[in-house]
Amino acid sequence: MSQIMGRDEKDALSTSQLIYPCMQCADIFELGADVCQLGLDQRKVNMLAREYAPTVNRKAPIVLSHHMLMGLKGPKAGKMSKSIPDSAIFMDDSYEEIKRKISKAFCTDEVANNPIYEYLRYVIVPYLQKVTLCGKEYTLEDIVPGYREKDEEGKILIAKPKFMEEFKAMDKKQLKEDVARLINDIVEPVRKHFETEEGKKLLATVQSFNNATTR
């Protein structure tokens, strides 16, 4: 339980901290989910559910853990969070809002610990396959590291795309403008759906649940 809560075994836990992981596991079984797809930060809870399932004659869920996007404010601020609106892009954000958030985002000349690169690598390029950044066209293979054959010691070598080197010289203002435009291309269909009468009703229903839990 301590590890799930991000603490050491020697740390004292409150009753709520002991119950919370159990509630997370209960969600999986209550929904009857065959596949449990959550972020890597929830992997320990998912594995707890898999270990618990056979003891009560339940089918263990398949676990798919995905990468957690870094918050737009940079590595020191941690992962994106709905409680910090400027740390993430939301599916109903307007184009102006997207541009504002991306323009303020943390971005250095290095791809490591860079939220702009993370959005490109994990969201934009895998979805669009081909993008134009700072006047140059890039494909999935240009941006996302691929795998080469094993070396003599059996170690897998990772190909380093030239984009990682070109990234340093890119005009970051132009890059951010391009990234904002590409993100908008992805979220625009969703945003437009929620502008329809059907979408507005659905959004209002979801927001009512959120408001009820925060009272």
PDB file of C-alpha atoms in Angstrom:
ATOM      1  CA  MET A   1       0.000   0.000   0.000  1.00  0.00           C
ATOM      2  CA  SER A   2       2.842   2.385   0.854  1.00  0.00           C
ATOM      3  CA  GLN A   3       4.385   2.002  -2.610  1.00  0.00           C
ATOM      4  CA  ILE A   4       1.033   2.628  -4.297  1.00  0.00           C
ATOM      5  CA  MET A   5       0.700   5.884  -2.361  1.00  0.00           C
ATOM      6  CA  GLY A   6       4.265   6.851  -3.329  1.00  0.00           C
ATOM      7  CA  ARG A   7       5.645   6.383   0.178  1.00  0.00           C
ATOM      8  CA  ASP A   8       8.183   4.167   1.961  1.00  0.00           C
ATOM      9  CA  GLU A   9       7.123   1.173   4.061  1.00  0.00           C
ATOM     10  CA  LYS A  10       8.311   2.955   7.209  1.00  0.00           C
ATOM     11  CA  ASP A  11       6.025   5.939   6.588  1.00  0.00           C
ATOM     12  CA  ALA A  12       2.864   6.157   8.668  1.00  0.00           C
ATOM     13  CA  LEU A  13      -0.314   6.054   6.591  1.00  0.00           C
ATOM     14  CA  SER A  14      -3.699   7.491   7.442  1.00  0.00           C
ATOM     15  CA  THR A  15      -6.813   5.327   7.222  1.00  0.00           C
ATOM     16  CA  SER A  16      -7.874   7.094   4.022  1.00  0.00           C
ATOM     17  CA  GLN A  17      -4.503   6.308   2.425  1.00  0.00           C
ATOM     18  CA  LEU A  18      -5.003   2.620   3.224  1.00  0.00           C
ATOM     19  CA  ILE A  19      -8.532   2.578   1.825  1.00  0.00           C
ATOM     20  CA  TYR A  20      -7.828   4.561  -1.358  1.00  0.00           C
ATOM     21  CA  PRO A  21      -5.883   1.814  -3.234  1.00  0.00           C
ATOM     22  CA  CYS A  22      -8.669  -0.638  -2.356  1.00  0.00           C
ATOM     23  CA  MET A  23     -11.222   1.757  -3.849  1.00  0.00           C
ATOM     24  CA  GLN A  24      -9.132   2.048  -7.022  1.00  0.00           C
ATOM     25  CA  CYS A  25      -9.043  -1.742  -7.359  1.00  0.00           C
ATOM     26  CA  ALA A  26     -12.768  -1.963  -6.652  1.00  0.00           C
ATOM     27  CA  ASP A  27     -13.421   0.323  -9.645  1.00  0.00           C
ATOM     28  CA  ILE A  28     -11.859  -2.232 -11.977  1.00  0.00           C
ATOM     29  CA  PHE A  29     -14.019  -5.106 -10.718  1.00  0.00           C
ATOM     30  CA  GLU A  30     -17.196  -3.027 -10.412  1.00  0.00           C
ATOM     31  CA  LEU A  31     -16.883  -1.997 -14.071  1.00  0.00           C
ATOM     32  CA  GLY A  32     -16.155  -5.569 -15.108  1.00  0.00           C
ATOM     33  CA  ALA A  33     -13.295  -4.289 -17.245  1.00  0.00           C
ATOM     34  CA  ASP A  34     -11.417  -6.866 -19.327  1.00  0.00           C
ATOM     35  CA  VAL A  35      -8.711  -4.337 -20.178  1.00  0.00           C
ATOM     36  CA  CYS A  36      -7.509  -1.717 -17.705  1.00  0.00           C
ATOM     37  CA  GLN A  37      -5.776   1.144 -19.512  1.00  0.00           C
ATOM     38  CA  LEU A  38      -4.252   3.741 -17.203  1.00  0.00           C
ATOM     39  CA  GLY A  39      -1.058   5.740 -16.811  1.00  0.00           C
ATOM     40  CA  LEU A  40       2.188   4.236 -15.568  1.00  0.00           C
ATOM     41  CA  ASP A  41       1.628   5.985 -12.249  1.00  0.00           C
ATOM     42  CA  GLN A  42      -1.329   3.633 -11.669  1.00  0.00           C
ATOM     43  CA  ARG A  43       0.557   0.448 -12.568  1.00  0.00           C
ATOM     44  CA  LYS A  44       0.985  -0.716  -8.964  1.00  0.00           C
ATOM     45  CA  VAL A  45      -2.759  -0.488  -8.356  1.00  0.00           C
ATOM     46  CA  ASN A  46      -3.413  -2.423 -11.558  1.00  0.00           C
ATOM     47  CA  MET A  47      -0.976  -5.136 -10.514  1.00  0.00           C
ATOM     48  CA  LEU A  48      -2.637  -5.300  -7.092  1.00  0.00           C
ATOM     49  CA  ALA A  49      -5.935  -5.966  -8.886  1.00  0.00           C
ATOM     50  CA  ARG A  50      -4.318  -8.733 -10.949  1.00  0.00           C
ATOM     51  CA  GLU A  51      -2.848 -10.378  -7.848  1.00  0.00           C
ATOM     52  CA  TYR A  52      -6.124 -10.116  -5.938  1.00  0.00           C
ATOM     53  CA  ALA A  53      -8.422 -11.418  -8.709  1.00  0.00           C
ATOM     54  CA  PRO A  54      -7.502 -15.151  -8.477  1.00  0.00           C
ATOM     55  CA  THR A  55      -8.036 -15.155  -4.710  1.00  0.00           C
ATOM     56  CA  VAL A  56     -11.736 -14.359  -5.193  1.00  0.00           C
ATOM     57  CA  ASN A  57     -12.181 -16.406  -8.375  1.00  0.00           C
ATOM     58  CA  ARG A  58     -12.343 -13.325 -10.610  1.00  0.00           C
ATOM     59  CA  LYS A  59     -10.771 -12.865 -14.017  1.00  0.00           C
ATOM     60  CA  ALA A  60      -7.570 -10.822 -13.796  1.00  0.00           C
ATOM     61  CA  PRO A  61      -7.752  -7.718 -16.010  1.00  0.00           C
ATOM     62  CA  ILE A  62      -5.309  -7.134 -18.845  1.00  0.00           C
ATOM     63  CA  VAL A  63      -3.185  -4.120 -17.924  1.00  0.00           C
ATOM     64  CA  LEU A  64      -2.089  -1.558 -20.521  1.00  0.00           C
ATOM     65  CA  SER A  65       0.008   1.199 -18.960  1.00  0.00           C
ATOM     66  CA  HIS A  66       0.678   4.290 -21.049  1.00  0.00           C
ATOM     67  CA  HIS A  67       3.282   7.031 -20.810  1.00  0.00           C
ATOM     68  CA  MET A  68       2.379  10.006 -18.623  1.00  0.00           C
ATOM     69  CA  LEU A  69       2.766  13.324 -20.405  1.00  0.00           C
ATOM     70  CA  MET A  70       4.895  15.884 -18.652  1.00  0.00           C
ATOM     71  CA  GLY A  71       3.109  19.051 -17.570  1.00  0.00           C
ATOM     72  CA  LEU A  72       3.570  22.078 -19.826  1.00  0.00           C
ATOM     73  CA  LYS A  73       5.324  23.919 -17.015  1.00  0.00           C
ATOM     74  CA  GLY A  74       8.315  21.569 -17.196  1.00  0.00           C
ATOM     75  CA  PRO A  75       9.985  18.750 -15.234  1.00  0.00           C
ATOM     76  CA  LYS A  76      10.034  20.517 -11.879  1.00  0.00           C
ATOM     77  CA  ALA A  77       6.258  20.978 -11.999  1.00  0.00           C
ATOM     78  CA  GLY A  78       5.642  17.267 -12.650  1.00  0.00           C
ATOM     79  CA  LYS A  79       2.957  15.619 -14.770  1.00  0.00           C
ATOM     80  CA  MET A  80      -0.019  17.444 -16.238  1.00  0.00           C
ATOM     81  CA  SER A  81      -2.944  17.953 -13.881  1.00  0.00           C
ATOM     82  CA  LYS A  82      -6.577  19.009 -14.287  1.00  0.00           C
ATOM     83  CA  SER A  83      -6.184  20.985 -11.049  1.00  0.00           C
ATOM     84  CA  ILE A  84      -3.553  23.163 -12.787  1.00  0.00           C
ATOM     85  CA  PRO A  85      -5.254  24.213 -16.078  1.00  0.00           C
ATOM     86  CA  ASP A  86      -2.114  25.706 -17.646  1.00  0.00           C
ATOM     87  CA  SER A  87      -0.213  22.436 -17.181  1.00  0.00           C
ATOM     88  CA  ALA A  88      -2.187  20.611 -19.880  1.00  0.00           C
ATOM     89  CA  ILE A  89      -4.240  20.878 -23.049  1.00  0.00           C
ATOM     90  CA  PHE A  90      -7.886  19.873 -22.665  1.00  0.00           C
ATOM     91  CA  MET A  91     -10.079  18.542 -25.458  1.00  0.00           C
ATOM     92  CA  ASP A  92     -12.501  21.477 -25.213  1.00  0.00           C
ATOM     93  CA  ASP A  93      -9.796  24.176 -25.166  1.00  0.00           C
ATOM     94  CA  SER A  94     -10.246  26.870 -27.816  1.00  0.00           C
ATOM     95  CA  TYR A  95      -7.502  27.482 -30.376  1.00  0.00           C
ATOM     96  CA  GLU A  96      -6.658  30.750 -28.597  1.00  0.00           C
ATOM     97  CA  GLU A  97      -6.387  28.899 -25.291  1.00  0.00           C
ATOM     98  CA  ILE A  98      -4.148  26.247 -26.851  1.00  0.00           C
ATOM     99  CA  LYS A  99      -1.874  28.903 -28.346  1.00  0.00           C
ATOM    100  CA  ARG A 100      -1.661  30.718 -25.015  1.00  0.00           C
ATOM    101  CA  LYS A 101      -0.751  27.583 -23.067  1.00  0.00           C
ATOM    102  CA  ILE A 102       1.816  26.364 -25.600  1.00  0.00           C
ATOM    103  CA  SER A 103       3.439  29.801 -25.909  1.00  0.00           C
ATOM    104  CA  LYS A 104       4.037  29.788 -22.131  1.00  0.00           C
ATOM    105  CA  ALA A 105       5.207  26.158 -22.040  1.00  0.00           C
ATOM    106  CA  PHE A 106       8.668  25.187 -20.816  1.00  0.00           C
ATOM    107  CA  CYS A 107      10.961  24.496 -23.792  1.00  0.00           C
ATOM    108  CA  THR A 108      14.763  24.327 -23.974  1.00  0.00           C
ATOM    109  CA  ASP A 109      17.081  23.274 -26.804  1.00  0.00           C
ATOM    110  CA  GLU A 110      17.168  19.720 -25.441  1.00  0.00           C
ATOM    111  CA  VAL A 111      14.487  17.085 -26.112  1.00  0.00           C
ATOM    112  CA  ALA A 112      14.964  15.494 -22.684  1.00  0.00           C
ATOM    113  CA  ASN A 113      12.425  16.668 -20.095  1.00  0.00           C
ATOM    114  CA  ASN A 114      10.815  18.890 -22.711  1.00  0.00           C
ATOM    115  CA  PRO A 115       6.989  19.005 -22.776  1.00  0.00           C
ATOM    116  CA  ILE A 116       6.893  20.391 -26.325  1.00  0.00           C
ATOM    117  CA  TYR A 117       8.880  17.399 -27.582  1.00  0.00           C
ATOM    118  CA  GLU A 118       6.710  15.053 -25.510  1.00  0.00           C
ATOM    119  CA  TYR A 119       3.541  16.339 -27.171  1.00  0.00           C
ATOM    120  CA  LEU A 120       5.182  15.839 -30.556  1.00  0.00           C
ATOM    121  CA  ARG A 121       6.492  12.354 -29.817  1.00  0.00           C
ATOM    122  CA  TYR A 122       3.579  10.849 -27.915  1.00  0.00           C
ATOM    123  CA  VAL A 123       0.516  12.670 -29.282  1.00  0.00           C
ATOM    124  CA  ILE A 124       0.903  14.748 -32.424  1.00  0.00           C
ATOM    125  CA  VAL A 125       3.159  12.707 -34.699  1.00  0.00           C
ATOM    126  CA  PRO A 126       1.710   9.244 -33.886  1.00  0.00           C
ATOM    127  CA  TYR A 127      -1.763  10.644 -34.659  1.00  0.00           C
ATOM    128  CA  LEU A 128      -1.015  12.763 -37.734  1.00  0.00           C
ATOM    129  CA  GLN A 129       1.939  10.676 -39.044  1.00  0.00           C
ATOM    130  CA  LYS A 130       3.366  13.637 -40.967  1.00  0.00           C
ATOM    131  CA  VAL A 131       3.890  17.214 -39.722  1.00  0.00           C
ATOM    132  CA  THR A 132       5.543  20.464 -40.768  1.00  0.00           C
ATOM    133  CA  LEU A 133       7.705  22.135 -38.140  1.00  0.00           C
ATOM    134  CA  CYS A 134       9.618  25.361 -38.757  1.00  0.00           C
ATOM    135  CA  GLY A 135       9.068  24.951 -42.493  1.00  0.00           C
ATOM    136  CA  LYS A 136      10.362  21.373 -42.693  1.00  0.00           C
ATOM    137  CA  GLU A 137       8.340  18.181 -43.058  1.00  0.00           C
ATOM    138  CA  TYR A 138       8.829  15.315 -40.598  1.00  0.00           C
ATOM    139  CA  THR A 139       7.389  11.819 -40.375  1.00  0.00           C
ATOM    140  CA  LEU A 140       6.955   9.411 -37.473  1.00  0.00           C
ATOM    141  CA  GLU A 141      10.337   7.814 -38.216  1.00  0.00           C
ATOM    142  CA  ASP A 142      12.038  11.222 -38.127  1.00  0.00           C
ATOM    143  CA  ILE A 143      10.875  12.056 -34.615  1.00  0.00           C
ATOM    144  CA  VAL A 144      10.189   8.857 -32.670  1.00  0.00           C
ATOM    145  CA  PRO A 145      13.271   6.739 -31.820  1.00  0.00           C
ATOM    146  CA  GLY A 146      13.194   3.340 -33.512  1.00  0.00           C
ATOM    147  CA  TYR A 147      14.889   0.096 -32.618  1.00  0.00           C
ATOM    148  CA  ARG A 148      17.866  -1.429 -34.419  1.00  0.00           C
ATOM    149  CA  GLU A 149      19.078  -4.997 -34.229  1.00  0.00           C
ATOM    150  CA  LYS A 150      20.961  -6.228 -31.160  1.00  0.00           C
ATOM    151  CA  ASP A 151      24.690  -5.574 -30.933  1.00  0.00           C
ATOM    152  CA  GLU A 152      27.346  -8.245 -30.306  1.00  0.00           C
ATOM    153  CA  GLU A 153      26.550  -8.283 -26.588  1.00  0.00           C
ATOM    154  CA  GLY A 154      22.848  -8.715 -27.239  1.00  0.00           C
ATOM    155  CA  LYS A 155      22.011  -5.145 -26.286  1.00  0.00           C
ATOM    156  CA  ILE A 156      19.315  -3.428 -28.318  1.00  0.00           C
ATOM    157  CA  LEU A 157      20.536  -0.208 -29.901  1.00  0.00           C
ATOM    158  CA  ILE A 158      18.128   2.691 -30.212  1.00  0.00           C
ATOM    159  CA  ALA A 159      18.271   4.760 -33.363  1.00  0.00           C
ATOM    160  CA  LYS A 160      18.508   8.474 -32.639  1.00  0.00           C
ATOM    161  CA  PRO A 161      16.470  10.446 -35.192  1.00  0.00           C
ATOM    162  CA  LYS A 162      18.181  13.485 -36.697  1.00  0.00           C
ATOM    163  CA  PHE A 163      15.236  15.553 -35.460  1.00  0.00           C
ATOM    164  CA  MET A 164      16.753  15.389 -31.977  1.00  0.00           C
ATOM    165  CA  GLU A 165      19.796  17.281 -33.235  1.00  0.00           C
ATOM    166  CA  GLU A 166      17.811  19.666 -35.437  1.00  0.00           C
ATOM    167  CA  PHE A 167      15.564  20.473 -32.484  1.00  0.00           C
ATOM    168  CA  LYS A 168      18.365  22.476 -30.855  1.00  0.00           C
ATOM    169  CA  ALA A 169      18.575  24.937 -33.740  1.00  0.00           C
ATOM    170  CA  MET A 170      14.825  25.371 -34.217  1.00  0.00           C
ATOM    171  CA  ASP A 171      13.229  28.754 -33.569  1.00  0.00           C
ATOM    172  CA  LYS A 172      11.270  27.868 -30.429  1.00  0.00           C
ATOM    173  CA  LYS A 173       8.672  30.606 -30.989  1.00  0.00           C
ATOM    174  CA  GLN A 174       7.884  29.251 -34.454  1.00  0.00           C
ATOM    175  CA  LEU A 175       8.018  25.679 -33.161  1.00  0.00           C
ATOM    176  CA  LYS A 176       5.458  26.460 -30.468  1.00  0.00           C
ATOM    177  CA  GLU A 177       3.174  28.120 -33.010  1.00  0.00           C
ATOM    178  CA  ASP A 178       3.371  25.007 -35.191  1.00  0.00           C
ATOM    179  CA  VAL A 179       2.753  22.680 -32.238  1.00  0.00           C
ATOM    180  CA  ALA A 180      -0.282  24.718 -31.153  1.00  0.00           C
ATOM    181  CA  ARG A 181      -1.681  24.551 -34.691  1.00  0.00           C
ATOM    182  CA  LEU A 182      -1.186  20.779 -34.874  1.00  0.00           C
ATOM    183  CA  ILE A 183      -2.760  20.186 -31.473  1.00  0.00           C
ATOM    184  CA  ASN A 184      -5.736  22.257 -32.572  1.00  0.00           C
ATOM    185  CA  ASP A 185      -6.075  20.107 -35.702  1.00  0.00           C
ATOM    186  CA  ILE A 186      -6.455  17.089 -33.402  1.00  0.00           C
ATOM    187  CA  VAL A 187      -8.877  18.527 -30.845  1.00  0.00           C
ATOM    188  CA  GLU A 188     -11.002  20.650 -33.203  1.00  0.00           C
ATOM    189  CA  PRO A 189     -13.395  17.816 -34.215  1.00  0.00           C
ATOM    190  CA  VAL A 190     -13.982  17.011 -30.534  1.00  0.00           C
ATOM    191  CA  ARG A 191     -14.482  20.665 -29.649  1.00  0.00           C
ATOM    192  CA  LYS A 192     -16.976  21.111 -32.482  1.00  0.00           C
ATOM    193  CA  HIS A 193     -18.930  18.060 -31.324  1.00  0.00           C
ATOM    194  CA  PHE A 194     -19.383  19.614 -27.887  1.00  0.00           C
ATOM    195  CA  GLU A 195     -20.729  22.757 -29.555  1.00  0.00           C
ATOM    196  CA  THR A 196     -23.693  20.781 -30.918  1.00  0.00           C
ATOM    197  CA  GLU A 197     -26.895  20.450 -28.878  1.00  0.00           C
ATOM    198  CA  GLU A 198     -26.192  16.779 -28.198  1.00  0.00           C
ATOM    199  CA  GLY A 199     -22.617  17.540 -27.206  1.00  0.00           C
ATOM    200  CA  LYS A 200     -23.617  20.421 -24.933  1.00  0.00           C
ATOM    201  CA  LYS A 201     -26.051  18.182 -23.042  1.00  0.00           C
ATOM    202  CA  LEU A 202     -23.415  15.475 -22.628  1.00  0.00           C
ATOM    203  CA  LEU A 203     -20.804  17.982 -21.435  1.00  0.00           C
ATOM    204  CA  ALA A 204     -23.261  19.499 -18.953  1.00  0.00           C
ATOM    205  CA  THR A 205     -24.021  16.034 -17.574  1.00  0.00           C
ATOM    206  CA  VAL A 206     -20.334  15.212 -17.100  1.00  0.00           C
ATOM    207  CA  GLN A 207     -19.642  18.586 -15.488  1.00  0.00           C
ATOM    208  CA  SER A 208     -22.560  18.076 -13.095  1.00  0.00           C
ATOM    209  CA  PHE A 209     -20.889  14.912 -11.791  1.00  0.00           C
ATOM    210  CA  ASN A 210     -17.655  16.818 -11.248  1.00  0.00           C
ATOM    211  CA  ASN A 211     -19.427  19.667  -9.455  1.00  0.00           C
ATOM    212  CA  ALA A 212     -21.271  17.210  -7.217  1.00  0.00           C
ATOM    213  CA  THR A 213     -18.020  15.572  -6.059  1.00  0.00           C
ATOM    214  CA  THR A 214     -16.311  18.876  -5.242  1.00  0.00           C
ATOM    215  CA  ARG A 215     -19.060  20.318  -3.034  1.00  0.00           C
TER     216      ARG A 215
END
